[in-house]
JSON list of C-alpha atoms in Angstrom, two decimals:
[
{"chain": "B", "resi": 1, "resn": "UNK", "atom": "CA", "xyz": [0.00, 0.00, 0.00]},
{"chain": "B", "resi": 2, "resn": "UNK", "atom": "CA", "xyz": [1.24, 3.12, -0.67]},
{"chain": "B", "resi": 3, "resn": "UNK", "atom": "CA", "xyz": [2.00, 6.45, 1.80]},
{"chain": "B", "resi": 4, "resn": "UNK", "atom": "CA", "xyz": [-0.99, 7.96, -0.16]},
{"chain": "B", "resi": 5, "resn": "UNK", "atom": "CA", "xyz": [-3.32, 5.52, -0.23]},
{"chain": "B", "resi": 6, "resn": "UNK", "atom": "CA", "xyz": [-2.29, 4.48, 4.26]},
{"chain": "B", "resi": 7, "resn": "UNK", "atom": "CA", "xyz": [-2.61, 8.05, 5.13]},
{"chain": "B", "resi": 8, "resn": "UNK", "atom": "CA", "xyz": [-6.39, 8.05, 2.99]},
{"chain": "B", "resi": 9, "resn": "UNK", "atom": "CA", "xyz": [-7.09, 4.89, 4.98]},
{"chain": "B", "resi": 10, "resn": "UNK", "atom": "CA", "xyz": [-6.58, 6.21, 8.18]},
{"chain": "B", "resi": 11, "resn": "UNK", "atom": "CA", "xyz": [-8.68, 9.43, 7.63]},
{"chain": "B", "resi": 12, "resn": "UNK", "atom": "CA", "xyz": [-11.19, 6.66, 7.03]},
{"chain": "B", "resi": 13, "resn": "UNK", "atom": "CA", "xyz": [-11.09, 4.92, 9.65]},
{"chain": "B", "resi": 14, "resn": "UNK", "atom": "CA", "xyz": [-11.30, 7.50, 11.96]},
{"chain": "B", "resi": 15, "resn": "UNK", "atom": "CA", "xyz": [-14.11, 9.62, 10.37]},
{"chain": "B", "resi": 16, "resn": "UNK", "atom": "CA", "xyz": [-16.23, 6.17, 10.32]},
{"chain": "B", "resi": 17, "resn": "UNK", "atom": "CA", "xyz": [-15.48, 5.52, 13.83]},
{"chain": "B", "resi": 18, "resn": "UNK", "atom": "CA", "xyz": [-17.41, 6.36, 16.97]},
{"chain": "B", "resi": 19, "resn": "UNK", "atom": "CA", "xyz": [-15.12, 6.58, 19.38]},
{"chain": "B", "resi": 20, "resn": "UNK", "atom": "CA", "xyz": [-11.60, 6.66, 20.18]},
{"chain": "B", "resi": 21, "resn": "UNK", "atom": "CA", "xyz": [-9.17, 4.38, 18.04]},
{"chain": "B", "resi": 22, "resn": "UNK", "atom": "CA", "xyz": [-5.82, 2.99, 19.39]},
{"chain": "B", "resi": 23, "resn": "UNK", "atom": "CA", "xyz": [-2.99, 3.06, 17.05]},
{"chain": "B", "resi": 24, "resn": "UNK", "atom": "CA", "xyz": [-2.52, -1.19, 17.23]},
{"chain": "B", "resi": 25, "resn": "UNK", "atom": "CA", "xyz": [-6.29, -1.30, 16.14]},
{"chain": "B", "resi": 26, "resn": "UNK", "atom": "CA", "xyz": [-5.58, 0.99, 13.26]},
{"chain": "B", "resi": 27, "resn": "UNK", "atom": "CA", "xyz": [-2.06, -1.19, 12.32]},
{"chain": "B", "resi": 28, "resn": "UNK", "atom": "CA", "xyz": [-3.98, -4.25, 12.94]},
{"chain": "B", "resi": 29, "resn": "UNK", "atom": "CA", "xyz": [-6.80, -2.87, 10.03]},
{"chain": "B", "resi": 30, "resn": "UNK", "atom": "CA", "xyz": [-4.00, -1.23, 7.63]},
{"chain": "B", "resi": 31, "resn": "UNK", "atom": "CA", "xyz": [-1.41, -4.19, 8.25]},
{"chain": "B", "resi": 32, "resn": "UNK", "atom": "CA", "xyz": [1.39, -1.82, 9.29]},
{"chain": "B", "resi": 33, "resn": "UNK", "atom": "CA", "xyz": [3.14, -1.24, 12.08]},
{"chain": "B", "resi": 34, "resn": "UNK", "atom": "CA", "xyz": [2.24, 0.92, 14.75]},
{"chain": "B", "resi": 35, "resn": "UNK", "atom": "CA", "xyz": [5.49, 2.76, 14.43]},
{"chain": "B", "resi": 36, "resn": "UNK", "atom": "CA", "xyz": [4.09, 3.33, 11.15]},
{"chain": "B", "resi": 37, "resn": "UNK", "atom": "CA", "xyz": [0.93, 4.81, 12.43]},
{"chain": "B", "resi": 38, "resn": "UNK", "atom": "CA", "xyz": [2.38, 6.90, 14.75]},
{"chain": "B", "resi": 39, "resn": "UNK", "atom": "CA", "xyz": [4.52, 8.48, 11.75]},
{"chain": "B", "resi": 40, "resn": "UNK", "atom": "CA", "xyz": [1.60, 8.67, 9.87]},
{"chain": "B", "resi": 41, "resn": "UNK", "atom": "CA", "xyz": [-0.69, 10.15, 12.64]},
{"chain": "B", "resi": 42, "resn": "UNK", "atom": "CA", "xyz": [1.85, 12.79, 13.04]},
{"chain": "B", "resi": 43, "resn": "UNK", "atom": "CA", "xyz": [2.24, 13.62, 9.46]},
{"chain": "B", "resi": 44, "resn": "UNK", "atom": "CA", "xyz": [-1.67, 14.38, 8.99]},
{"chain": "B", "resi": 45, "resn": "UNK", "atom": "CA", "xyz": [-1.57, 16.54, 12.45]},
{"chain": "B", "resi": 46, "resn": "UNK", "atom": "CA", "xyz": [1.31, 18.28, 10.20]},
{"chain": "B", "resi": 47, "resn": "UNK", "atom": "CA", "xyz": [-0.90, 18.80, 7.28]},
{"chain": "B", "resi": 48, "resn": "UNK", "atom": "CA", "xyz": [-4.09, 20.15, 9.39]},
{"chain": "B", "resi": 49, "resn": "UNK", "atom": "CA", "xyz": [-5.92, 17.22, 9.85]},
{"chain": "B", "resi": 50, "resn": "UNK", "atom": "CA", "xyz": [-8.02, 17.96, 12.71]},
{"chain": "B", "resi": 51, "resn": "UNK", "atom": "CA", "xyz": [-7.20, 14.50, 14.42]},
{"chain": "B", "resi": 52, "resn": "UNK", "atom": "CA", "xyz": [-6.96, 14.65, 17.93]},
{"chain": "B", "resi": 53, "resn": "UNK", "atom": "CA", "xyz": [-5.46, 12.19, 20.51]},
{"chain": "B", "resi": 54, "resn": "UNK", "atom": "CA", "xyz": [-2.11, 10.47, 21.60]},
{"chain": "B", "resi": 55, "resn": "UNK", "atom": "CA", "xyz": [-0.55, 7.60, 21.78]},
{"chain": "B", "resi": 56, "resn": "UNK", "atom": "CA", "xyz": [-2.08, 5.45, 24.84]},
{"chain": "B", "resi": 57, "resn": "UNK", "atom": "CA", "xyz": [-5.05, 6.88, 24.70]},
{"chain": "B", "resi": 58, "resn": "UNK", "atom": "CA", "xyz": [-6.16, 6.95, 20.65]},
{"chain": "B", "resi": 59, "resn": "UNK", "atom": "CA", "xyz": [-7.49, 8.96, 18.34]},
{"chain": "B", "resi": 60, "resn": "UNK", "atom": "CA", "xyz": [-10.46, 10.98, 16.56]},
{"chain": "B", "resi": 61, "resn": "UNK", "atom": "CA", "xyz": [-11.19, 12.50, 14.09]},
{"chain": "B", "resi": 62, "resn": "UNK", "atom": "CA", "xyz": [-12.83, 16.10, 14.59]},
{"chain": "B", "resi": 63, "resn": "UNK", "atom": "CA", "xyz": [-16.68, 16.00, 13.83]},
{"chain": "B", "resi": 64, "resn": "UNK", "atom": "CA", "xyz": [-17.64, 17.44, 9.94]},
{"chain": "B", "resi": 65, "resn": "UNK", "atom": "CA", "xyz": [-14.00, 17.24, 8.45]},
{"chain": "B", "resi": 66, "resn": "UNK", "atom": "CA", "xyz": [-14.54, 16.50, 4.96]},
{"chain": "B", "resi": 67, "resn": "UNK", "atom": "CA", "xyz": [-12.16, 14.66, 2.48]},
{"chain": "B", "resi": 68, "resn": "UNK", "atom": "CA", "xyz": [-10.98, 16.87, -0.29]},
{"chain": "B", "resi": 69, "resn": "UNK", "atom": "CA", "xyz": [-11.90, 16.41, -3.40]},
{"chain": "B", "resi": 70, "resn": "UNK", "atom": "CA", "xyz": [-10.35, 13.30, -5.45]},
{"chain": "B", "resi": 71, "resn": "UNK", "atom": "CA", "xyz": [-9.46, 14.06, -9.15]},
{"chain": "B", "resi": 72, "resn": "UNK", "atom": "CA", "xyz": [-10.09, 10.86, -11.04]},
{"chain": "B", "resi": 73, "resn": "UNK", "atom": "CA", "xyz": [-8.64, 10.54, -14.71]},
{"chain": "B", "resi": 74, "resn": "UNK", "atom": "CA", "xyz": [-11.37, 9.99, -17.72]},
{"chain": "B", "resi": 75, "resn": "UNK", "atom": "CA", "xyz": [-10.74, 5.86, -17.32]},
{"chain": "B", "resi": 76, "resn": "UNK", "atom": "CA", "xyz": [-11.33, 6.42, -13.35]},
{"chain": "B", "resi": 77, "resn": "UNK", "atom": "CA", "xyz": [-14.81, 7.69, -13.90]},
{"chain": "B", "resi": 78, "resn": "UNK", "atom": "CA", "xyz": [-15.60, 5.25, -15.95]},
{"chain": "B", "resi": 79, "resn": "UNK", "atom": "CA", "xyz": [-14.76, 2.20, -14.20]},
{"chain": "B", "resi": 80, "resn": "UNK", "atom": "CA", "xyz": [-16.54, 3.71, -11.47]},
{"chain": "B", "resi": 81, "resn": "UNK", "atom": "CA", "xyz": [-19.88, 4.48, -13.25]},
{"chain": "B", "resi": 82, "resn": "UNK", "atom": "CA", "xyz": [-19.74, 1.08, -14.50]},
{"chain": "B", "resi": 83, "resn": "UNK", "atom": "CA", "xyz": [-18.89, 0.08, -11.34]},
{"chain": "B", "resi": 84, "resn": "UNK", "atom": "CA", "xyz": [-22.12, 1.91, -9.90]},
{"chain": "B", "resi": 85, "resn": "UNK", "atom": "CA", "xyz": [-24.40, 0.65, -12.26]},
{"chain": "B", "resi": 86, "resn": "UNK", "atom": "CA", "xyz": [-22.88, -3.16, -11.77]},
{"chain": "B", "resi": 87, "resn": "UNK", "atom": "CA", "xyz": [-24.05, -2.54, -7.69]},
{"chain": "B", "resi": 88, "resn": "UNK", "atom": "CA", "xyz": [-27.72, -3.83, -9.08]},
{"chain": "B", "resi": 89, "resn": "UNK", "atom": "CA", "xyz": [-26.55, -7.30, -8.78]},
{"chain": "B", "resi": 90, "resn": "UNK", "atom": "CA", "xyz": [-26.45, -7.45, -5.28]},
{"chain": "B", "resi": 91, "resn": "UNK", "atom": "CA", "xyz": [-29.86, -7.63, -4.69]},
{"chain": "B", "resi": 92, "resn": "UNK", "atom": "CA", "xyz": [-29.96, -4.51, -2.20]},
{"chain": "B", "resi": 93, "resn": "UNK", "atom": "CA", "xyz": [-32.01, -1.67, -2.87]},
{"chain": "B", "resi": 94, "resn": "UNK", "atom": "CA", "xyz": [-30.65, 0.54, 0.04]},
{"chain": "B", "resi": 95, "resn": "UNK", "atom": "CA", "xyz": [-27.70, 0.17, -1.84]},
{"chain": "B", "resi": 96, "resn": "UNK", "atom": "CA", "xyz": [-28.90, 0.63, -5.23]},
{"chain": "B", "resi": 97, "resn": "UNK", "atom": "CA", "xyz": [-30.83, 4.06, -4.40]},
{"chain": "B", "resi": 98, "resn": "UNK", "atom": "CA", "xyz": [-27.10, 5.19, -2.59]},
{"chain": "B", "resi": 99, "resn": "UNK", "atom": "CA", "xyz": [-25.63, 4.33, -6.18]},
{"chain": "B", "resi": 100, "resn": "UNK", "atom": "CA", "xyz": [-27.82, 5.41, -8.28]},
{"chain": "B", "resi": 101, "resn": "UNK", "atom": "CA", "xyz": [-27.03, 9.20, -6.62]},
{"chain": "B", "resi": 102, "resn": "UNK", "atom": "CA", "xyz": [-23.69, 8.57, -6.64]},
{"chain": "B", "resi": 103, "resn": "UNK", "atom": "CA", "xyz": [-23.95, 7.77, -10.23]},
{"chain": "B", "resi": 104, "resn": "UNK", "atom": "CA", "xyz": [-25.88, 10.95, -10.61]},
{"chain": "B", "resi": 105, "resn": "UNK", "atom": "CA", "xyz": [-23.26, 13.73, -9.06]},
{"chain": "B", "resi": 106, "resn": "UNK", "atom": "CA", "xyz": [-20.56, 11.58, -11.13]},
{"chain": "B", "resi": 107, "resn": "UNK", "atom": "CA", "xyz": [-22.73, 11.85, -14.37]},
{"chain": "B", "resi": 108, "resn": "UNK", "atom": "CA", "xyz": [-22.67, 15.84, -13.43]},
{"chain": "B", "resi": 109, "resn": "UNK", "atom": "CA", "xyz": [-19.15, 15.96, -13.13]},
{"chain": "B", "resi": 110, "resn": "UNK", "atom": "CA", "xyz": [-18.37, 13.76, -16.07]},
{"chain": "B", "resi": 111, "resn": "UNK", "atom": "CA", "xyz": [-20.74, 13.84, -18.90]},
{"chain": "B", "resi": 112, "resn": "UNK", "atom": "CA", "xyz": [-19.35, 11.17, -20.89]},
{"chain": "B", "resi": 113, "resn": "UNK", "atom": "CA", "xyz": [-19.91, 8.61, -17.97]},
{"chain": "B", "resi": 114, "resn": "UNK", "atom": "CA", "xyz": [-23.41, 7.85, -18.59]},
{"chain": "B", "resi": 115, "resn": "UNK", "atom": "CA", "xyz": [-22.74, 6.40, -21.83]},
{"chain": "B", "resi": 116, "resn": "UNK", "atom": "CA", "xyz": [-21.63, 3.19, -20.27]},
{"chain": "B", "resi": 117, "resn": "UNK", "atom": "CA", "xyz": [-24.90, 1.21, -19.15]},
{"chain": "B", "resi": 118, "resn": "UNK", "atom": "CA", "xyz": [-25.04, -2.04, -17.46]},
{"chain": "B", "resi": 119, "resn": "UNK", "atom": "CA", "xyz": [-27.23, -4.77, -17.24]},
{"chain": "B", "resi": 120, "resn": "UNK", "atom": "CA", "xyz": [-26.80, -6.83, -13.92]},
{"chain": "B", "resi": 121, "resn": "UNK", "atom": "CA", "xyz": [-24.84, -9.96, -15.20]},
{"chain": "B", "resi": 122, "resn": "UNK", "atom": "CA", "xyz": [-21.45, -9.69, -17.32]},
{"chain": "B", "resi": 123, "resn": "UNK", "atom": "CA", "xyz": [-20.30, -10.89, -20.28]},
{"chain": "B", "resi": 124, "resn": "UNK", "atom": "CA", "xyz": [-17.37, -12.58, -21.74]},
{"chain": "B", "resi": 125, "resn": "UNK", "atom": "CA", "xyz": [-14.18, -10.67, -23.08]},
{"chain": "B", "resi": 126, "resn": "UNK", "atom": "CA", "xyz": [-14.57, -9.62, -26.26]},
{"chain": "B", "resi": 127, "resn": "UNK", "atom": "CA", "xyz": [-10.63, -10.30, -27.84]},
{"chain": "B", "resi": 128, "resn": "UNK", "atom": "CA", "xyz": [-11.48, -8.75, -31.02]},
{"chain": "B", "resi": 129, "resn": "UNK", "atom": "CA", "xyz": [-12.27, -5.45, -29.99]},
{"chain": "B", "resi": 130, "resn": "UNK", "atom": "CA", "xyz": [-10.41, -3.14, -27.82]},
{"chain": "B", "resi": 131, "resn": "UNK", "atom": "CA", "xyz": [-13.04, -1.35, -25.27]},
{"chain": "B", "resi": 132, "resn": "UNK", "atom": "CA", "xyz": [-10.90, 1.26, -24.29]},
{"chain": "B", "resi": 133, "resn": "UNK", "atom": "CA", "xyz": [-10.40, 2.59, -28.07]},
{"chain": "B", "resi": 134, "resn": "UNK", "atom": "CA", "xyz": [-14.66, 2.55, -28.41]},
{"chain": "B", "resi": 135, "resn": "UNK", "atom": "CA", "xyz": [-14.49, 4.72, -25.03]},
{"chain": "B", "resi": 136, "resn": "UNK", "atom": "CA", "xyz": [-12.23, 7.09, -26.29]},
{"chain": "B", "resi": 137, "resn": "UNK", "atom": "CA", "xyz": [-14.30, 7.25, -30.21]},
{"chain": "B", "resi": 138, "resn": "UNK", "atom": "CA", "xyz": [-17.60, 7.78, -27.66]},
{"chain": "B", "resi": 139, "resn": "UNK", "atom": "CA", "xyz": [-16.02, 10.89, -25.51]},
{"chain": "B", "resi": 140, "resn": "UNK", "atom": "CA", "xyz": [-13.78, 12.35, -28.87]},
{"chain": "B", "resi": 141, "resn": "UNK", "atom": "CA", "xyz": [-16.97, 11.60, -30.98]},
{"chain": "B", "resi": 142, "resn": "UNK", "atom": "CA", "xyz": [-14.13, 10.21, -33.92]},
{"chain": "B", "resi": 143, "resn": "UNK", "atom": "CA", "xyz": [-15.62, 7.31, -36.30]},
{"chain": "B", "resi": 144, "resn": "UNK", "atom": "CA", "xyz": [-14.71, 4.00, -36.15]},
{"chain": "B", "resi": 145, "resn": "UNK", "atom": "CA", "xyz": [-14.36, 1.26, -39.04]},
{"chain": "B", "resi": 146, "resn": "UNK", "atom": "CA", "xyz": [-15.66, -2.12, -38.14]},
{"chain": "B", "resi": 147, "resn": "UNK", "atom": "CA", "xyz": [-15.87, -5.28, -40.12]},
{"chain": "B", "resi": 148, "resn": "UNK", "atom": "CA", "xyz": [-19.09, -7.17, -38.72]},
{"chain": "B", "resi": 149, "resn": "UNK", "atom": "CA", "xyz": [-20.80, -10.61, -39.11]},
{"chain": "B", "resi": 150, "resn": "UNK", "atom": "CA", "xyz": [-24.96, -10.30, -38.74]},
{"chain": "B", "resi": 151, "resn": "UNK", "atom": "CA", "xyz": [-27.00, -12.38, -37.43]},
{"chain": "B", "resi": 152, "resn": "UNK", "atom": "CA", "xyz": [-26.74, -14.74, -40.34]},
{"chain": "B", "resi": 153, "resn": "UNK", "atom": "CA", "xyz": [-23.68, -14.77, -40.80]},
{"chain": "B", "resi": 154, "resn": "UNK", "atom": "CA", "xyz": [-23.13, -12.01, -43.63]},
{"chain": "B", "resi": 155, "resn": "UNK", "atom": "CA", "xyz": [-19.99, -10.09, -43.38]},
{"chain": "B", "resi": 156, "resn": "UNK", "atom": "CA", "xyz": [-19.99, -5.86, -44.17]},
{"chain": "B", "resi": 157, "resn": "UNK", "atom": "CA", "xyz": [-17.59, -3.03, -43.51]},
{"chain": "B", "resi": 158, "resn": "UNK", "atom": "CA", "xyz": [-18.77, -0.29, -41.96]},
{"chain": "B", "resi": 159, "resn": "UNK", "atom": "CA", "xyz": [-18.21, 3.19, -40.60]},
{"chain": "B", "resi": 160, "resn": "UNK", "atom": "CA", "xyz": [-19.73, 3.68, -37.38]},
{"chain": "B", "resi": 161, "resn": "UNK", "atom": "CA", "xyz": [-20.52, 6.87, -35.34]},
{"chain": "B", "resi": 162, "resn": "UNK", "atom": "CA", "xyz": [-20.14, 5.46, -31.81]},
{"chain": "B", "resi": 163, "resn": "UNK", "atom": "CA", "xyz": [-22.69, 6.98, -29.33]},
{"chain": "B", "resi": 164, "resn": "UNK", "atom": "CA", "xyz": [-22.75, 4.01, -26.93]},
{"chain": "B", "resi": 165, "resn": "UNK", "atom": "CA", "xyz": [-21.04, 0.82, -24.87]},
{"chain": "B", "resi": 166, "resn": "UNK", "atom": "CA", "xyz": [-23.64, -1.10, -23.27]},
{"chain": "B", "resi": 167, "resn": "UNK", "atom": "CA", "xyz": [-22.97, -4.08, -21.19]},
{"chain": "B", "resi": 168, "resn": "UNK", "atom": "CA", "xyz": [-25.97, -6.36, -21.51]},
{"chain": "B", "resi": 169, "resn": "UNK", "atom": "CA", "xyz": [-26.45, -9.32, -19.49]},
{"chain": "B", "resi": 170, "resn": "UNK", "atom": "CA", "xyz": [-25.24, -11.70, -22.96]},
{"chain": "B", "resi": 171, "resn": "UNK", "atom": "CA", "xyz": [-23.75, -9.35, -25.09]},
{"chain": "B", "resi": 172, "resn": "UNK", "atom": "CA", "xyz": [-21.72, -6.00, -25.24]},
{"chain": "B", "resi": 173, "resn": "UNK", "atom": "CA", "xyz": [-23.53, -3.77, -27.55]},
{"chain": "B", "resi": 174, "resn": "UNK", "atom": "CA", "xyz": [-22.04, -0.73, -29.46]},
{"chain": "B", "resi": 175, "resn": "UNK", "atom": "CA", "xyz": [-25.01, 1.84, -30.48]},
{"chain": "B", "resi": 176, "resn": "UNK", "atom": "CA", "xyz": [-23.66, 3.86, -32.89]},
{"chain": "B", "resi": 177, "resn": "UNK", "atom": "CA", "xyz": [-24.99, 5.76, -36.18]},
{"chain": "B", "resi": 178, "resn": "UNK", "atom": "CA", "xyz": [-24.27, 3.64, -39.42]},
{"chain": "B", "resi": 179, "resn": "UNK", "atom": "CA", "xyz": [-23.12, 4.96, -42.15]},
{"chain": "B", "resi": 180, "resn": "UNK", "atom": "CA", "xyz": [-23.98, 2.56, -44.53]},
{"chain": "B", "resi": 181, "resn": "UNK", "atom": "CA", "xyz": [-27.42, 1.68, -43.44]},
{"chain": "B", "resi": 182, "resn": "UNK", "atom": "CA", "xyz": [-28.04, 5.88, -42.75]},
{"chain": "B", "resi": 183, "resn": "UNK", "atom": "CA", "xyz": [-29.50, 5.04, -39.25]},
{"chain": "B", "resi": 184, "resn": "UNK", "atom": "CA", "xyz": [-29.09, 3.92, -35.18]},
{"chain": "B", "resi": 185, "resn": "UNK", "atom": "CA", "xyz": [-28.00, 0.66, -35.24]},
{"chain": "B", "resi": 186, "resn": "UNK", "atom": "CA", "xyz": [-26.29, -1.85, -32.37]},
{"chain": "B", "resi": 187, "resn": "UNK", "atom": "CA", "xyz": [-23.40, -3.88, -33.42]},
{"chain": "B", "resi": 188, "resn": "UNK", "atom": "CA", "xyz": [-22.33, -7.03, -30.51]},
{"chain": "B", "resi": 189, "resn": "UNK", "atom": "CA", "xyz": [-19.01, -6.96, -29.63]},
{"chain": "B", "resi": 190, "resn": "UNK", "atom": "CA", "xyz": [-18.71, -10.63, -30.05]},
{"chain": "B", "resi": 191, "resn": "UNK", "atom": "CA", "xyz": [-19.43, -10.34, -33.79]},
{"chain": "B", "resi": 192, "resn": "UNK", "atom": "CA", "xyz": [-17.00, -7.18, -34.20]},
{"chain": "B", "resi": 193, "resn": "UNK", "atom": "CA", "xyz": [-14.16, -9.00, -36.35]},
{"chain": "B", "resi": 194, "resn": "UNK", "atom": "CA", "xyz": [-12.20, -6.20, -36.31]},
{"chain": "B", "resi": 195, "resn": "UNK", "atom": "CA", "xyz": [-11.98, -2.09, -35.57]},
{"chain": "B", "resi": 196, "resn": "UNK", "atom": "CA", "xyz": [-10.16, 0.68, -35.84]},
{"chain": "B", "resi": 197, "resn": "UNK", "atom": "CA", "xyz": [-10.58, 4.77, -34.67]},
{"chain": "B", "resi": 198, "resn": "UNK", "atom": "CA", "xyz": [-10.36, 6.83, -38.18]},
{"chain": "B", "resi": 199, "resn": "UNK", "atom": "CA", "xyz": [-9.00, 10.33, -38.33]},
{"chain": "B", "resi": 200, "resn": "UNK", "atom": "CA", "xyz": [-12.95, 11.90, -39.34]},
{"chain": "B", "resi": 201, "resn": "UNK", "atom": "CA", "xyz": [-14.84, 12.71, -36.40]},
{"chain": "B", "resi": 202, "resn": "UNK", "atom": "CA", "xyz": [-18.94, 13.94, -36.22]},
{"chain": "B", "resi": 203, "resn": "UNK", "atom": "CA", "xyz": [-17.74, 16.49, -33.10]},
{"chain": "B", "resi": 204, "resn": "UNK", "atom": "CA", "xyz": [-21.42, 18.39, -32.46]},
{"chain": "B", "resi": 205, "resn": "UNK", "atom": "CA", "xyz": [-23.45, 15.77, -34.13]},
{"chain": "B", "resi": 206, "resn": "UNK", "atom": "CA", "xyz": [-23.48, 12.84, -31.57]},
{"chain": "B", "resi": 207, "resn": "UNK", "atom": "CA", "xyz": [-25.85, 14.85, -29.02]},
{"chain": "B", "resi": 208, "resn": "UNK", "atom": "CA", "xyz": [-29.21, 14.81, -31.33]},
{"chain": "B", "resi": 209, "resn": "UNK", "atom": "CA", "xyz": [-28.35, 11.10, -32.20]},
{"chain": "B", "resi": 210, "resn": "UNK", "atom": "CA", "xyz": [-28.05, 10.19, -28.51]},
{"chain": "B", "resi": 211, "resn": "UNK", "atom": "CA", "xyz": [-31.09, 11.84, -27.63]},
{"chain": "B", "resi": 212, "resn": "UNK", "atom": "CA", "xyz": [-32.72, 10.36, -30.57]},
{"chain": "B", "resi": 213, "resn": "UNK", "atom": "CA", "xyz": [-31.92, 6.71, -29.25]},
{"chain": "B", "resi": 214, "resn": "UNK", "atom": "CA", "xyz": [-32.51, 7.56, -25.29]},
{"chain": "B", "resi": 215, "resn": "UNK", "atom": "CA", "xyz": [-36.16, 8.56, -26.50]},
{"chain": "B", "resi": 216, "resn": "UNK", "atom": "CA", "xyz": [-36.93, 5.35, -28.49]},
{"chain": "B", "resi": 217, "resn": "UNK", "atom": "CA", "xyz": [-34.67, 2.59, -26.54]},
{"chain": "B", "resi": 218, "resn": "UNK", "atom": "CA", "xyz": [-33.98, 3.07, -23.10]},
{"chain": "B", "resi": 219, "resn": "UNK", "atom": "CA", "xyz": [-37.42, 2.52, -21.98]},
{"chain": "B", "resi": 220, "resn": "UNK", "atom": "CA", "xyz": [-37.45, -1.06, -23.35]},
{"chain": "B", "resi": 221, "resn": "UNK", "atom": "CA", "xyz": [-35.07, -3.97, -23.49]},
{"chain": "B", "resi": 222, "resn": "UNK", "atom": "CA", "xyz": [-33.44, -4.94, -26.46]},
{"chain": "B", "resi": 223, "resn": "UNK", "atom": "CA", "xyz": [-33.31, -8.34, -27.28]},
{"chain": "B", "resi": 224, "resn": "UNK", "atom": "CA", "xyz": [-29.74, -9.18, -28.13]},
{"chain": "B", "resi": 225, "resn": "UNK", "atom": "CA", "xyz": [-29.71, -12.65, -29.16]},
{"chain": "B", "resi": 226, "resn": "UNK", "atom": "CA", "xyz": [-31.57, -11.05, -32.65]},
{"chain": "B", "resi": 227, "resn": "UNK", "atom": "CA", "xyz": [-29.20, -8.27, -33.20]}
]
């Protein structure tokens, strides 16, 4: 663990708790020694960390200290809105309702996020395609060139417009505006034979098209197996 991430653990542990904590409880939690903790303790009363206490008799963490704000890089957000929306499979909807606003101030702060739905089960990797390159097409708004097998088996190139990464419960779905067919379409992932980002982008002319398919999809469920 690093100095970073210890020193973020122990501001945890001590906001959560509700009373005094002794530094062998916290080393016992973190795995560290208490030599450690002591060093770290001291470090964060050095920095203004309102914690109060001494060794022998433990430590708390003033009342209504906050955490400062934690700057997450564009692949950050996304694993954790996928992350959020994955949460439905537990089966709790305490913790579902807590997600779903989490999800929300996170949408807020990063647009692009909620272009990553989930259905509660997962899928298999898809080796032909490379998910981070159809995240970056979505937020750049560049097109993409596919090569993709229907559902009876006929091949076609294609330039794509990708608008969306779903993960369904049997399938990973790109929606995306097809060039060739001059309409919303959803390609699987797992009949993707190969893409690529191209240099042309549609910058400006993905927000209509994703409004376009919210309106007439996301109320309903779209059958995969027949895409």
């Amino acid at each position: 663990m690093s100095r970073s991430a210890r020193l973020f653990e122990i501001i945890q542990l001590l906001r959560n708790a509700d009373r005094p904590i002794l530094a062998r409880e916290i080393a016992a939690a973190l795995e560290i020694s208490i030599r450690t903790v002591y060093r770290d303790i001291a470090s964060l009363q050095a920095m203004q960390t309102p914690i109060l206490g001494e060794p022998g008799v433990g430590y708390v963490m003033r009342k209504g200290y906050d955490l400062p704000p934690i700057n997450l890089d564009v692949e950050e957000a996304e694993a954790i809105s996928v992350g959020l929306s994955l949460i439905a499979r537990t089966g709790d909807p305490g913790l579902w309702r807590s997600a779903g606003r989490a999800a929300r101030k996170l949408h807020e702060a990063a647009p692009g996020t909620r272009r990553l739905p989930t259905s509660a089960w997962g899928i298999e990797r898809c080796a032909t395609v490379n998910l981070s390159e159809v995240r970056q097409a979505i937020r750049s708004e560049k097109k993409m060139a596919i090569k993709y097998c229907d559902v009876e088996g006929r091949e076609t190139k294609r330039t794509i417009w990708p608008l969306f990464l779903i993960y369904y419960v049997d399938a990973g779905l790109i929606v995306a505006w097809c060039e060739l067919r001059e309409a919303l379409r959803h390609f699987r992932l797992d009949r993707i034979a190969r893409s690529s980002i191209q240099s042309d982008d549609f910058v400006g002319l993905g927000g209509p098209l994703v409004e376009k398919w919210e309106e007439t999809q996301m109320a309903g469920v779209l059958p995969t197996r027949e895409l």
